[in-house]
JSON list of C-alpha atoms in Angstrom, two decimals:
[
{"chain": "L", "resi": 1, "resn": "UNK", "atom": "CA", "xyz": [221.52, 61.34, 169.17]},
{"chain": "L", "resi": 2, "resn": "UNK", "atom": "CA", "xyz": [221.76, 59.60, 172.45]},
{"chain": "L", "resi": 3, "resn": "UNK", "atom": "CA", "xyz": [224.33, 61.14, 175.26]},
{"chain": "L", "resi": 4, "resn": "UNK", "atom": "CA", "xyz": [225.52, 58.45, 177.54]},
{"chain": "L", "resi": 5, "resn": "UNK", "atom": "CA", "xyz": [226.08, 59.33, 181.00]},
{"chain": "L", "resi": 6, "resn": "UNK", "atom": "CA", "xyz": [228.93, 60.22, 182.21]},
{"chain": "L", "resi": 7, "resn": "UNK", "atom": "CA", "xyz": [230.39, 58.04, 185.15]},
{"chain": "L", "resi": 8, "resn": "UNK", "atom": "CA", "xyz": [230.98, 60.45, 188.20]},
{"chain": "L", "resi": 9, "resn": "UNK", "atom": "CA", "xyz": [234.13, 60.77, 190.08]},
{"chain": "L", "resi": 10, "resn": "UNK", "atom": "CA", "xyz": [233.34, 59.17, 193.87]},
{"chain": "L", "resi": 11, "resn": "UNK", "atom": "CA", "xyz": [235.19, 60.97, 196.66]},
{"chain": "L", "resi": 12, "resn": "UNK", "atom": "CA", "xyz": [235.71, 59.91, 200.24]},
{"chain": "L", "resi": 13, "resn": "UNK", "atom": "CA", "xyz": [238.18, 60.51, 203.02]},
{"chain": "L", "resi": 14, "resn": "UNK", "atom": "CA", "xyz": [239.36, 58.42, 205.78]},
{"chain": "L", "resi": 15, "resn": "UNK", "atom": "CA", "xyz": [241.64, 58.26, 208.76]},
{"chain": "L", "resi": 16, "resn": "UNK", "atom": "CA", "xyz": [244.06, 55.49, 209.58]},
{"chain": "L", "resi": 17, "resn": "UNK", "atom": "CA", "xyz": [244.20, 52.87, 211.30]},
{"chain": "L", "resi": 18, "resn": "UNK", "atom": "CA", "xyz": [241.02, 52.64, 212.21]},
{"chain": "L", "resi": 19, "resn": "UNK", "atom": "CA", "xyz": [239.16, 53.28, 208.78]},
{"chain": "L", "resi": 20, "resn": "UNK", "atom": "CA", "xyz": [236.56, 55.79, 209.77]},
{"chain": "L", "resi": 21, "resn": "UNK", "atom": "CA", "xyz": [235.35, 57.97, 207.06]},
{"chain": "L", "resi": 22, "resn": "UNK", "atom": "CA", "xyz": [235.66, 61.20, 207.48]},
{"chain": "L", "resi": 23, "resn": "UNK", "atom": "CA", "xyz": [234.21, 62.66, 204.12]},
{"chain": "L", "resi": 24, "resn": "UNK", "atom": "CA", "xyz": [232.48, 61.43, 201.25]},
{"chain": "L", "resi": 25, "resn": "UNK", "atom": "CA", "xyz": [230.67, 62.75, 198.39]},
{"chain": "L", "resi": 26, "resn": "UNK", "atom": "CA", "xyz": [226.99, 62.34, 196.40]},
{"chain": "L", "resi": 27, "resn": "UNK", "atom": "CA", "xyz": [228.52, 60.34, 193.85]},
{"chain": "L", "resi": 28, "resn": "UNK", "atom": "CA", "xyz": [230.00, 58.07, 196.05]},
{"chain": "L", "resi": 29, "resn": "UNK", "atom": "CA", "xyz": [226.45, 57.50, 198.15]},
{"chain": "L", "resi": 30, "resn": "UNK", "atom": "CA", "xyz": [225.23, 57.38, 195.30]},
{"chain": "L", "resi": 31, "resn": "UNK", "atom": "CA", "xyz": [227.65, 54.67, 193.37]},
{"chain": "L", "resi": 32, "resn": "UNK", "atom": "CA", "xyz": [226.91, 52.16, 196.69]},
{"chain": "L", "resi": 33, "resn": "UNK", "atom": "CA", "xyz": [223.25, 52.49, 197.37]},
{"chain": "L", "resi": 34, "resn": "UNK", "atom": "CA", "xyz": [223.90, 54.10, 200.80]},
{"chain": "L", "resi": 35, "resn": "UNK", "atom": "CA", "xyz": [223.32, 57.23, 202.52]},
{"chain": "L", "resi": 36, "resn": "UNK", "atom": "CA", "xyz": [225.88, 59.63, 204.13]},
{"chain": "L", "resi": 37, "resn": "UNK", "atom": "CA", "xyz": [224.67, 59.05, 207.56]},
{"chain": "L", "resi": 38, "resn": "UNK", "atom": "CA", "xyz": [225.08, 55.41, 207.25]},
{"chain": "L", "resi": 39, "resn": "UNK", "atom": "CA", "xyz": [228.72, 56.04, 206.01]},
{"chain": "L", "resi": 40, "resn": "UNK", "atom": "CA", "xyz": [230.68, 58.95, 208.26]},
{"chain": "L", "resi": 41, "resn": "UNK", "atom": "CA", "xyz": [231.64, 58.26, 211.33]},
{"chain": "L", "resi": 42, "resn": "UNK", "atom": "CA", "xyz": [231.99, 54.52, 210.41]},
{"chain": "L", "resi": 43, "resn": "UNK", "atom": "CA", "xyz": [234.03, 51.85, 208.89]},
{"chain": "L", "resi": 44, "resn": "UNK", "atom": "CA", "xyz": [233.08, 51.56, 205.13]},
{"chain": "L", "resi": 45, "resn": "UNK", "atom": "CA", "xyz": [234.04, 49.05, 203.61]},
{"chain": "L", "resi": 46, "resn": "UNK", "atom": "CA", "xyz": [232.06, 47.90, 199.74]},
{"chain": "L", "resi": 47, "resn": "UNK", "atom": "CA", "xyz": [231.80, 44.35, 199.15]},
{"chain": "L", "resi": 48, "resn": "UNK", "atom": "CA", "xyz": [235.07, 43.52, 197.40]},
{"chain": "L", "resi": 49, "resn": "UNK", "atom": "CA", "xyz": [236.56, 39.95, 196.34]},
{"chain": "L", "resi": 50, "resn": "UNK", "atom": "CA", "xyz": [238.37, 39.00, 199.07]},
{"chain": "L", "resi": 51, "resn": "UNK", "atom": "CA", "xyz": [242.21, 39.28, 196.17]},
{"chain": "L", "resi": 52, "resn": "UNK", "atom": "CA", "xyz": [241.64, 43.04, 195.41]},
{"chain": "L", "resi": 53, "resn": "UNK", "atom": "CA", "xyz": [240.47, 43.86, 198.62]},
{"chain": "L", "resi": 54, "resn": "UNK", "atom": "CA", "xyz": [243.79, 42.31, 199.85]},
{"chain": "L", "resi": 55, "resn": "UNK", "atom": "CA", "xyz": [246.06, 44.26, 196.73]},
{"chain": "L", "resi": 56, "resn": "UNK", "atom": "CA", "xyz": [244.12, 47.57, 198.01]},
{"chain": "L", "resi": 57, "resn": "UNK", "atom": "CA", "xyz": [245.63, 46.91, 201.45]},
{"chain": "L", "resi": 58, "resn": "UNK", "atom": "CA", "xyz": [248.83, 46.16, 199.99]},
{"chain": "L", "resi": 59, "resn": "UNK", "atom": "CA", "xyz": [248.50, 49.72, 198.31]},
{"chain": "L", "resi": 60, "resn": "UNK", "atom": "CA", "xyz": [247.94, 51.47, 201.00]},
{"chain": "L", "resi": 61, "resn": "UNK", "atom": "CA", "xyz": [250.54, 50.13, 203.32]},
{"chain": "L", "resi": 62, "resn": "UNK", "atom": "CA", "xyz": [253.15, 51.28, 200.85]},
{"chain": "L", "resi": 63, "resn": "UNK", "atom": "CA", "xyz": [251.95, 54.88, 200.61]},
{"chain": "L", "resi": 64, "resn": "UNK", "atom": "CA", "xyz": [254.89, 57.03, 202.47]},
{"chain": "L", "resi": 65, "resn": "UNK", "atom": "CA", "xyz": [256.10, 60.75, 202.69]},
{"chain": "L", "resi": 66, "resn": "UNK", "atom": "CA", "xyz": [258.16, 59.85, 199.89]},
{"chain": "L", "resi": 67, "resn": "UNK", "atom": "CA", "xyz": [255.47, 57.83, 197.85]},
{"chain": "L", "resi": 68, "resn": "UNK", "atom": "CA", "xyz": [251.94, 59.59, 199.22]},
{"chain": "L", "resi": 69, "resn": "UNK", "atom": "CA", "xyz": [249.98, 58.17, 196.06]},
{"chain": "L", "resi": 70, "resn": "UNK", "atom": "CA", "xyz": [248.95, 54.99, 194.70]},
{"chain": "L", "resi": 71, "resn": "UNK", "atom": "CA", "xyz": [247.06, 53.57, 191.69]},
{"chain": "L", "resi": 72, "resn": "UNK", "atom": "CA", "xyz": [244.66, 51.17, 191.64]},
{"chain": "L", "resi": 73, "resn": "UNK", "atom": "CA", "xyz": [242.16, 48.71, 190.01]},
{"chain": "L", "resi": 74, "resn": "UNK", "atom": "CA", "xyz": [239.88, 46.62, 191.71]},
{"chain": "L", "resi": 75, "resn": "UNK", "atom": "CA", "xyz": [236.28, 44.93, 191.45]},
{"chain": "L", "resi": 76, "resn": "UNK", "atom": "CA", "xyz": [233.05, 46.17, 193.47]},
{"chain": "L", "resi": 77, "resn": "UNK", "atom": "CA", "xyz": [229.72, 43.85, 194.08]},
{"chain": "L", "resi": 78, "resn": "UNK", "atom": "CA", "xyz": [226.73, 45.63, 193.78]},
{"chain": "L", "resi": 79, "resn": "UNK", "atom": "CA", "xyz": [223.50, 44.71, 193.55]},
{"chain": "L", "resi": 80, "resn": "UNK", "atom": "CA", "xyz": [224.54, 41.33, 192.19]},
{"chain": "L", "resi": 81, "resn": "UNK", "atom": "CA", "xyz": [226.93, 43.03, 189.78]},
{"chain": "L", "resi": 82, "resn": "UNK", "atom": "CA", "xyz": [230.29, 42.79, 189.68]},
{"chain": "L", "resi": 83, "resn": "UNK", "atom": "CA", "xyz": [231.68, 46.20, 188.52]},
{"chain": "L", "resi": 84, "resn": "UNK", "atom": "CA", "xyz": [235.66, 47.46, 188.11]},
{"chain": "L", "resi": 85, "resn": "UNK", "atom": "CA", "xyz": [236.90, 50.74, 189.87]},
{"chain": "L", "resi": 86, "resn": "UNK", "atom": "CA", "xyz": [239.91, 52.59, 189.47]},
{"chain": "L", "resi": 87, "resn": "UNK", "atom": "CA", "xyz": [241.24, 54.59, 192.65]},
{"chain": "L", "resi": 88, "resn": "UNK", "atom": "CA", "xyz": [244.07, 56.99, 193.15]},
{"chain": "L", "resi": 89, "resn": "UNK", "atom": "CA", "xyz": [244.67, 56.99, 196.52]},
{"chain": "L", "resi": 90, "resn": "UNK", "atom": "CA", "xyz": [246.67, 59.95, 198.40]},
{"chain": "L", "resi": 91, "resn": "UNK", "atom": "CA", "xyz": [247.84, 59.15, 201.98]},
{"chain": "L", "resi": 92, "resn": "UNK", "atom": "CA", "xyz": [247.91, 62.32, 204.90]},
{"chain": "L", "resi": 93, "resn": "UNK", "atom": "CA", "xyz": [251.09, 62.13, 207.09]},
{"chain": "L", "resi": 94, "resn": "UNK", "atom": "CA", "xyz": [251.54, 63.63, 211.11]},
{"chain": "L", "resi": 95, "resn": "UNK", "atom": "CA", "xyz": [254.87, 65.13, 211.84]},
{"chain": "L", "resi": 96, "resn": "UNK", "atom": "CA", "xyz": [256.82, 62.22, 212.02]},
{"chain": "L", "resi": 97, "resn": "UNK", "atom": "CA", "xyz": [255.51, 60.75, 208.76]},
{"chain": "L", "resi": 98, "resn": "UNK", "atom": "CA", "xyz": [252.95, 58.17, 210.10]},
{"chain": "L", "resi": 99, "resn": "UNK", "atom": "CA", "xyz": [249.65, 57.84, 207.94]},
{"chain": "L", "resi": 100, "resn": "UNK", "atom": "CA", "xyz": [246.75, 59.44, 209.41]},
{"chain": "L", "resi": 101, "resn": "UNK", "atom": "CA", "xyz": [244.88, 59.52, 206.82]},
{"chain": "L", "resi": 102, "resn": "UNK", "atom": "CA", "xyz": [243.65, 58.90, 203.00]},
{"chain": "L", "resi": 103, "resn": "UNK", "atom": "CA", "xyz": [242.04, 60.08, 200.42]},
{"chain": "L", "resi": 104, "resn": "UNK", "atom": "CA", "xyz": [240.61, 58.75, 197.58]},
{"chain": "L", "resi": 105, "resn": "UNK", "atom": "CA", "xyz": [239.19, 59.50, 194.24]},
{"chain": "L", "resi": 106, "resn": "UNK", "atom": "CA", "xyz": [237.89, 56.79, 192.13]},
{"chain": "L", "resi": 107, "resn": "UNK", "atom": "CA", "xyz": [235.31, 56.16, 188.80]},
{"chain": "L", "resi": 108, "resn": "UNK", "atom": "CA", "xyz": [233.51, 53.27, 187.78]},
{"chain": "L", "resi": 109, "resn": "UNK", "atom": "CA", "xyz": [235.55, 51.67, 184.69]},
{"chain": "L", "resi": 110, "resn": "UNK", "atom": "CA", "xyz": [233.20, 48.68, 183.78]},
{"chain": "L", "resi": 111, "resn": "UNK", "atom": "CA", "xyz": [232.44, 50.02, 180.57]},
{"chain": "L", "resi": 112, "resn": "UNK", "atom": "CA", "xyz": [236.18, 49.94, 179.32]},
{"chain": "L", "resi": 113, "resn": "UNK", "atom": "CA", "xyz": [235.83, 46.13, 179.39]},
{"chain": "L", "resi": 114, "resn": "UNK", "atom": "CA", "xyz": [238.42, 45.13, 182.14]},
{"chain": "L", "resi": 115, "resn": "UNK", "atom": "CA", "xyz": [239.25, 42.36, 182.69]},
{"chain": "L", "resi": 116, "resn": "UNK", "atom": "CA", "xyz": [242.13, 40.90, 185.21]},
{"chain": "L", "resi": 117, "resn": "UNK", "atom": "CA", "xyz": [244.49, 39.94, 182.78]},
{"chain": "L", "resi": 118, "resn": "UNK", "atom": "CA", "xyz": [244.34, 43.60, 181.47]},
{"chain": "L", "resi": 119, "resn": "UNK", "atom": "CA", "xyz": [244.69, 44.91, 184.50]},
{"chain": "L", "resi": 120, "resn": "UNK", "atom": "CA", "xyz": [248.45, 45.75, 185.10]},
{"chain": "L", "resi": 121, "resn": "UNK", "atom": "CA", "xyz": [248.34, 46.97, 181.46]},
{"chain": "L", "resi": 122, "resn": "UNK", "atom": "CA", "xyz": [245.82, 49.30, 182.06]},
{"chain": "L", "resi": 123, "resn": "UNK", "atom": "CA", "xyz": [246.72, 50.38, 185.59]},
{"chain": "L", "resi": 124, "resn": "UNK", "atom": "CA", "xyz": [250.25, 51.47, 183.68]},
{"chain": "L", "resi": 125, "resn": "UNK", "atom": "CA", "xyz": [248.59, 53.60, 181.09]},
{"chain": "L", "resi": 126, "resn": "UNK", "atom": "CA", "xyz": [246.55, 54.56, 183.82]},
{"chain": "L", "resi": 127, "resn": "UNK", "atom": "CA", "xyz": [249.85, 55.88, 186.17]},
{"chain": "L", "resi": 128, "resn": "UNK", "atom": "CA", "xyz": [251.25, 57.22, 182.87]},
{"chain": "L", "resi": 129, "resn": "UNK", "atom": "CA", "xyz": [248.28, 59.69, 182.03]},
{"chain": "L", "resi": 130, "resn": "UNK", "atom": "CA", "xyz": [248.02, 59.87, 186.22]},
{"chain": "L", "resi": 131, "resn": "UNK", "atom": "CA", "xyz": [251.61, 61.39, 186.70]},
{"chain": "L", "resi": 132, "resn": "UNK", "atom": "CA", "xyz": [251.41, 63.46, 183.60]},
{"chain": "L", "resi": 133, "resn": "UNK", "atom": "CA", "xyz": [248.57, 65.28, 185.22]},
{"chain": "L", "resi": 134, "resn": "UNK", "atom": "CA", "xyz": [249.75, 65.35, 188.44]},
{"chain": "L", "resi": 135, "resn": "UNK", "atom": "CA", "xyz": [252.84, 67.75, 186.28]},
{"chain": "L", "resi": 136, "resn": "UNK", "atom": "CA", "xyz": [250.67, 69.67, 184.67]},
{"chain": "L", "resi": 137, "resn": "UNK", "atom": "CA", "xyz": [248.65, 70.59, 188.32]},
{"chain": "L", "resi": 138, "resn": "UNK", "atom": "CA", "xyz": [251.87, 71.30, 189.57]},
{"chain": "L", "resi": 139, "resn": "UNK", "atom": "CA", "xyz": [253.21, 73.47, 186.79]},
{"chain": "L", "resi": 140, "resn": "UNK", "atom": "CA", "xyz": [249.58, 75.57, 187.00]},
{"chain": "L", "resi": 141, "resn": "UNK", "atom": "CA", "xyz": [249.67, 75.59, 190.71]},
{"chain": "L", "resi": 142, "resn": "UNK", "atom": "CA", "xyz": [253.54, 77.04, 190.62]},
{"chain": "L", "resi": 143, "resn": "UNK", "atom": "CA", "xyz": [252.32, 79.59, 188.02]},
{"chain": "L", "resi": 144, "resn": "UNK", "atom": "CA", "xyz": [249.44, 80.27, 190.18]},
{"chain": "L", "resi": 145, "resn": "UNK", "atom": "CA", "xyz": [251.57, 81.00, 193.21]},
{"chain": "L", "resi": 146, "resn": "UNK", "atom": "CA", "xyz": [254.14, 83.31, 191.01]},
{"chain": "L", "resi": 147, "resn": "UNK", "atom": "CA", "xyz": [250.93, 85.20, 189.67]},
{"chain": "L", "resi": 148, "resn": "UNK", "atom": "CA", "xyz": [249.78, 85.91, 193.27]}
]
C-alpha cells in the first residue's frame, strides 16, 4: 500500500500596506524553495500570473471589520511548474478599522485538477465547507469559554 503525502497547510503573516512578513511557517519555506531569513522582514511576493495576482489584490482590498475573511484560488510558478493554491485570508484591523494586517492560510490544490473554468465552482464549495467550519470553531470556542 502506498500513502501519498499529505499537502501541508502554509502559514504566513503580514502587515499592510507595506507587505512585510511578519510570520511564516516550515511548510510555507518549504512550499517556495526559500528560507525564513530570506522571507521576514521583507516583501514576499511568489511568482504569480500577473490575473490572479491582480484578483488576490482585489481580495484583499475588500476585507473589512465587517467582512475580515476572504477565499481564494490562484496559480503559483515554481520551479517551472505552474501549481493552484487555495488561501483564506483573515485581515487585522487598528481601532478605527484600517487593515494592519493579514493572515493567511493556504494548501497546494494541484492535485484536485483545477482548472480556471472550475474555479468559481470550486471556490463556492470551497466558502461553503469554509463557513461551516468557521460555525463549528465558534460553537466549540463558545462552549469552551462557558466550560471555563
Amino acid at each position: 500500500m502506498t500513502m501519498e503525502r499529505t499537502p501541508q497547510v502554509l502559514w504566513c503573516r503580514w502587515t499592510m500596506p507595506d507587505n512585510i512578513m511578519q510570520e511564516v511557517n516550515d511548510a510555507l519555506c518549504e512550499y517556495f524553495g526559500t528560507r525564513r531569513d530570506q522571507i521576514l522582514g521583507h516583501v514576499f511576493v511568489p511568482e504569480i500570473p500577473q490575473e490572479d495576482m491582480r484578483t488576490t489584490r482585489e481580495k484583499e482590498v475588500l476585507l473589512s471589520v465587517a467582512q475580515p475573511t476572504a477565499l481564494h484560488m490562484h496559480r503559483v510558478l515554481l520551479r517551472e511548474e505552474e501549481r493552484w493554491t487555495v488561501w483564506h485570508q483573515r485581515g487585522w484591523f487598528d481601532e478605527t478599522g484600517g487593515l494592519i494586517g493579514i493572515e493567511a492560510t493556504g494548501q497546494d490544490i494541484t492535485h484536485w485538477g483545477v482548472e480556471r473554468e472550475t474555479d468559481l465552482v470550486v471556490q463556492s464549495l470551497l466558502s461553503d465547507h469554509f463557513h461551516a467550519f468557521l460555525a463549528m470553531m465558534g460553537a466549540l470556542e463558545r462552549e469552551s469559554i462557558v466550560d471555563e
